[in-house]
Amino acid sequence: GAVVSQHPSWVICKSGTSVKIECRSLDFQATTMFWYRQFPKQSLMLMATSNEGSKATYEQGVEKDKFLINHASLTLSTLTVTSAHPEDSSFYICSARDPGALGVPTQYFGPGTRLTVL
Amino acid sequence: ELKVEQNPLFLSMQEGKNYTIYCNYSTTSDRLYWYRQDPGKSLESLFVLLSNGAVKQEGRLMASLDTKARLSTLHITAAVHDLSATYFCAGHMDSNYQLIWGAGTKLIIKP
């Protein structure tokens, strides 16, 4: 299957600082990427849909000024958590939508980034 | 609005046993996905089910889709410890490419 990478895999930062997380589709072009967060023992919560060349679409309750998303190319989307606070500590997972050779799209997931804010 | 419910949420079972995880969804979903997640890891795609009556098998896992009943099942045959993980089903909204997730089923298989 297709490969999606995320960087970094784990980051610990101080409260008030900003953290950037990268999501790359390695062997396909993704016009659409998704950013999720997952708290322990819970399901995934969609934060935003990232569209190449346009503004991201944020889910209700997600602050767009706090979680900045940039999808500058067909293989890269970035999520910047600005002025991070301990409550932002979570597991952040990106996925990239592969349109599929036979028209059956599949979302492939990155390995996730564990963010710990002290 | 599409909603997805999984049942059960937690399952502990012995090796060698069979069991089925159920995934009900509320409105039309043009496809149904099953994913596996190991602790501390991201998600691994298992199956994509596209049409009514679709059945897919990989090893000891078999997934099926009944669009009339709005039900997908993930059947585990002769479970082994390596299958211990959390399994998620997800419906798909073609209008915005979003996946709508079930709550997940945490499966523990004891030797």
Tab-separated table of C-alpha atoms in Angstrom:
chain	number	residue	atom	x	y	z
A	1	GLY	CA	0.000	0.000	0.000
A	2	ALA	CA	0.858	3.652	-0.207
A	3	VAL	CA	3.151	5.201	2.391
A	4	VAL	CA	2.553	8.308	4.447
A	5	SER	CA	5.252	9.647	6.715
A	6	GLN	CA	5.018	12.037	9.640
A	7	HIS	CA	7.716	14.020	11.312
A	8	PRO	CA	8.531	14.210	14.150
A	9	SER	CA	7.237	11.033	15.739
A	10	TRP	CA	7.392	12.411	19.288
A	11	VAL	CA	7.899	15.940	20.505
A	12	ILE	CA	8.006	17.424	23.984
A	13	CYS	CA	7.790	21.183	24.230
A	14	LYS	CA	7.264	23.885	26.778
A	15	SER	CA	3.959	25.617	27.201
A	16	GLY	CA	3.632	28.681	24.985
A	17	THR	CA	5.873	27.464	22.186
A	18	SER	CA	4.802	26.389	18.696
A	19	VAL	CA	5.273	22.972	17.170
A	20	LYS	CA	5.162	22.047	13.485
A	21	ILE	CA	4.241	18.560	12.328
A	22	GLU	CA	4.842	17.444	8.747
A	23	CYS	CA	2.836	14.900	6.810
A	24	ARG	CA	4.142	13.553	3.501
A	25	SER	CA	2.716	11.149	0.959
A	26	LEU	CA	5.776	9.329	-0.317
A	27	ASP	CA	4.606	7.504	-3.429
A	28	PHE	CA	1.415	9.207	-4.508
A	29	GLN	CA	0.003	12.681	-4.862
A	30	ALA	CA	-2.633	13.698	-2.379
A	31	THR	CA	-4.851	16.664	-3.130
A	32	THR	CA	-6.623	16.003	0.150
A	33	MET	CA	-5.067	15.266	3.509
A	34	PHE	CA	-6.700	15.007	6.901
A	35	TRP	CA	-5.510	15.852	10.384
A	36	TYR	CA	-6.808	13.919	13.375
A	37	ARG	CA	-6.122	13.931	17.062
A	38	GLN	CA	-6.615	10.998	19.341
A	39	PHE	CA	-6.786	10.981	23.116
A	40	PRO	CA	-5.928	7.808	25.041
A	41	LYS	CA	-8.461	5.022	24.611
A	42	GLN	CA	-10.623	7.140	22.344
A	43	SER	CA	-11.412	7.091	18.676
A	44	LEU	CA	-9.999	9.508	16.172
A	45	MET	CA	-11.343	13.033	16.066
A	46	LEU	CA	-11.120	14.817	12.746
A	47	MET	CA	-9.650	18.281	13.168
A	48	ALA	CA	-9.493	19.550	9.628
A	49	THR	CA	-9.411	18.681	5.962
A	50	SER	CA	-6.404	20.026	4.149
A	51	ASN	CA	-6.766	20.778	0.443
A	52	GLU	CA	-3.763	21.470	-1.746
A	53	GLY	CA	-3.618	25.063	-2.826
A	54	SER	CA	-6.566	26.247	-0.760
A	55	LYS	CA	-7.542	26.911	2.814
A	56	ALA	CA	-8.168	24.034	5.167
A	57	THR	CA	-11.673	23.190	6.301
A	58	TYR	CA	-11.860	22.993	10.079
A	59	GLU	CA	-14.307	20.938	12.087
A	60	GLN	CA	-16.565	22.624	14.568
A	61	GLY	CA	-14.781	23.491	17.782
A	62	VAL	CA	-11.281	23.423	16.295
A	63	GLU	CA	-9.553	26.799	16.469
A	64	LYS	CA	-8.116	27.640	13.070
A	65	ASP	CA	-5.799	30.270	14.527
A	66	LYS	CA	-4.338	27.770	16.934
A	67	PHE	CA	-3.962	24.845	14.562
A	68	LEU	CA	-2.477	26.273	11.378
A	69	ILE	CA	-2.574	23.997	8.359
A	70	ASN	CA	-0.614	24.521	5.177
A	71	HIS	CA	-0.937	22.179	2.203
A	72	ALA	CA	1.607	23.732	-0.095
A	73	SER	CA	2.216	20.808	-2.403
A	74	LEU	CA	0.585	17.576	-3.493
A	75	THR	CA	2.814	15.579	-1.158
A	76	LEU	CA	3.141	17.763	1.924
A	77	SER	CA	0.795	19.148	4.543
A	78	THR	CA	1.918	20.755	7.779
A	79	LEU	CA	0.093	21.293	11.058
A	80	THR	CA	1.445	23.957	13.393
A	81	VAL	CA	0.186	23.990	16.952
A	82	THR	CA	0.681	27.585	18.029
A	83	SER	CA	1.203	28.613	21.644
A	84	ALA	CA	0.833	25.031	22.766
A	85	HIS	CA	-0.583	24.275	26.194
A	86	PRO	CA	-0.728	21.039	28.199
A	87	GLU	CA	-4.300	20.394	27.057
A	88	ASP	CA	-2.977	20.200	23.473
A	89	SER	CA	-0.983	17.110	24.420
A	90	SER	CA	-2.313	14.328	22.252
A	91	PHE	CA	-1.536	11.896	19.475
A	92	TYR	CA	-1.825	13.679	16.131
A	93	ILE	CA	-2.321	11.544	13.057
A	94	CYS	CA	-2.463	12.655	9.457
A	95	SER	CA	-3.875	10.760	6.532
A	96	ALA	CA	-3.639	11.269	2.804
A	97	ARG	CA	-6.301	10.391	0.309
A	98	ASP	CA	-5.067	8.273	-2.553
A	99	PRO	CA	-7.585	8.463	-5.412
A	100	GLY	CA	-6.687	4.895	-6.379
A	101	ALA	CA	-5.851	3.452	-9.775
A	102	LEU	CA	-9.311	1.923	-10.177
A	103	GLY	CA	-11.216	4.851	-8.764
A	104	VAL	CA	-11.472	3.418	-5.263
A	105	PRO	CA	-10.018	6.014	-2.923
A	106	THR	CA	-8.341	4.971	0.278
A	107	GLN	CA	-7.012	7.001	3.163
A	108	TYR	CA	-3.521	6.025	4.204
A	109	PHE	CA	-2.381	7.041	7.629
A	110	GLY	CA	0.895	8.409	8.860
A	111	PRO	CA	2.532	6.806	11.917
A	112	GLY	CA	1.360	9.623	14.178
A	113	THR	CA	3.078	12.306	16.238
A	114	ARG	CA	2.899	12.210	19.988
A	115	LEU	CA	2.896	15.766	21.364
A	116	THR	CA	3.591	16.378	25.028
A	117	VAL	CA	3.352	19.946	26.257
A	118	LEU	CA	4.913	20.596	29.664
B	1	GLU	CA	-25.874	12.763	8.912
B	2	LEU	CA	-23.887	9.570	8.888
B	3	LYS	CA	-23.272	7.929	12.259
B	4	VAL	CA	-21.339	4.742	12.853
B	5	GLU	CA	-21.710	2.449	15.843
B	6	GLN	CA	-19.487	-0.473	16.714
B	7	ASN	CA	-20.306	-3.338	18.990
B	8	PRO	CA	-18.775	-4.517	21.245
B	9	LEU	CA	-16.411	-1.821	22.475
B	10	PHE	CA	-14.202	-4.273	24.316
B	11	LEU	CA	-13.664	-7.972	23.842
B	12	SER	CA	-11.400	-10.402	25.621
B	13	MET	CA	-11.284	-13.929	24.270
B	14	GLN	CA	-9.186	-17.068	24.248
B	15	GLU	CA	-7.005	-18.131	21.386
B	16	GLY	CA	-8.673	-20.474	18.966
B	17	LYS	CA	-12.141	-18.990	19.386
B	18	ASN	CA	-14.297	-17.242	16.826
B	19	TYR	CA	-16.047	-13.905	17.211
B	20	THR	CA	-17.730	-11.179	15.195
B	21	ILE	CA	-17.492	-7.415	15.559
B	22	TYR	CA	-20.486	-5.451	14.280
B	23	CYS	CA	-20.572	-2.052	12.637
B	24	ASN	CA	-23.939	-0.363	12.083
B	25	TYR	CA	-24.296	2.878	10.198
B	26	SER	CA	-27.221	5.255	10.056
B	27	THR	CA	-27.546	6.424	6.458
B	28	THR	CA	-26.187	5.532	3.074
B	29	SER	CA	-22.431	5.165	3.004
B	30	ASP	CA	-20.858	4.509	-0.345
B	31	ARG	CA	-18.159	2.342	1.160
B	32	LEU	CA	-17.097	0.888	4.483
B	33	TYR	CA	-13.566	0.629	5.822
B	34	TRP	CA	-11.967	-1.500	8.497
B	35	TYR	CA	-8.724	-0.432	10.171
B	36	ARG	CA	-6.478	-1.921	12.819
B	37	GLN	CA	-4.565	0.078	15.430
B	38	ASP	CA	-1.894	-1.329	17.704
B	39	PRO	CA	-1.140	0.483	21.000
B	40	GLY	CA	0.815	3.659	20.431
B	41	LYS	CA	0.746	3.185	16.690
B	42	SER	CA	-1.188	4.629	13.790
B	43	LEU	CA	-3.851	2.919	11.723
B	44	GLU	CA	-3.406	0.116	9.247
B	45	SER	CA	-5.951	-0.345	6.472
B	46	LEU	CA	-7.500	-3.826	6.504
B	47	PHE	CA	-10.482	-3.833	4.144
B	48	VAL	CA	-12.492	-1.571	1.872
B	49	LEU	CA	-15.998	-2.835	1.150
B	50	LEU	CA	-17.724	-1.242	-1.793
B	51	SER	CA	-20.993	-2.959	-2.535
B	52	ASN	CA	-23.811	-4.951	-1.033
B	53	GLY	CA	-22.768	-8.513	-0.355
B	54	ALA	CA	-19.067	-7.712	-0.561
B	55	VAL	CA	-16.906	-10.152	1.370
B	56	LYS	CA	-13.168	-9.868	1.801
B	57	GLN	CA	-10.804	-12.154	3.659
B	58	GLU	CA	-7.248	-11.788	4.837
B	59	GLY	CA	-5.893	-14.584	6.970
B	60	ARG	CA	-8.126	-15.090	9.985
B	61	LEU	CA	-10.142	-11.926	9.361
B	62	MET	CA	-13.170	-11.727	7.126
B	63	ALA	CA	-15.227	-8.599	6.514
B	64	SER	CA	-18.650	-8.362	4.941
B	65	LEU	CA	-21.097	-5.634	3.996
B	66	ASP	CA	-24.897	-5.629	3.910
B	67	THR	CA	-25.972	-2.238	2.618
B	68	LYS	CA	-29.668	-2.977	3.038
B	69	ALA	CA	-29.216	-3.672	6.728
B	70	ARG	CA	-26.545	-0.927	6.949
B	71	LEU	CA	-24.300	-3.433	8.658
B	72	SER	CA	-20.733	-4.533	8.254
B	73	THR	CA	-19.136	-7.359	10.198
B	74	LEU	CA	-15.568	-8.311	10.940
B	75	HIS	CA	-15.317	-11.993	11.733
B	76	ILE	CA	-12.333	-13.460	13.521
B	77	THR	CA	-11.685	-17.140	13.006
B	78	ALA	CA	-9.541	-19.219	15.373
B	79	ALA	CA	-8.111	-16.128	17.023
B	80	VAL	CA	-4.406	-15.853	17.752
B	81	HIS	CA	-2.643	-13.490	20.126
B	82	ASP	CA	-1.184	-11.423	17.270
B	83	LEU	CA	-4.668	-10.210	16.402
B	84	SER	CA	-4.900	-8.295	19.678
B	85	ALA	CA	-5.453	-4.665	18.704
B	86	THR	CA	-8.178	-2.058	18.421
B	87	TYR	CA	-10.308	-2.379	15.315
B	88	PHE	CA	-12.152	0.575	13.829
B	89	CYS	CA	-14.803	0.663	11.168
B	90	ALA	CA	-15.504	3.839	9.232
B	91	GLY	CA	-18.169	4.938	6.806
B	92	HIS	CA	-17.411	7.300	3.986
B	93	MET	CA	-19.040	10.517	2.884
B	94	ASP	CA	-18.215	11.018	-0.761
B	95	SER	CA	-19.253	14.662	-0.664
B	96	ASN	CA	-16.274	15.737	1.407
B	97	TYR	CA	-14.101	12.609	1.427
B	98	GLN	CA	-14.425	12.333	5.199
B	99	LEU	CA	-14.380	9.109	7.123
B	100	ILE	CA	-16.939	8.795	9.904
B	101	TRP	CA	-15.512	6.603	12.622
B	102	GLY	CA	-16.904	4.019	14.968
B	103	ALA	CA	-15.695	4.130	18.566
B	104	GLY	CA	-13.412	1.153	18.050
B	105	THR	CA	-13.374	-2.364	19.450
B	106	LYS	CA	-10.461	-3.213	21.712
B	107	LEU	CA	-9.718	-6.877	21.219
B	108	ILE	CA	-7.556	-8.827	23.657
B	109	ILE	CA	-6.756	-12.426	22.794
B	110	LYS	CA	-5.337	-14.482	25.595
B	111	PRO	CA	-3.060	-17.448	24.993
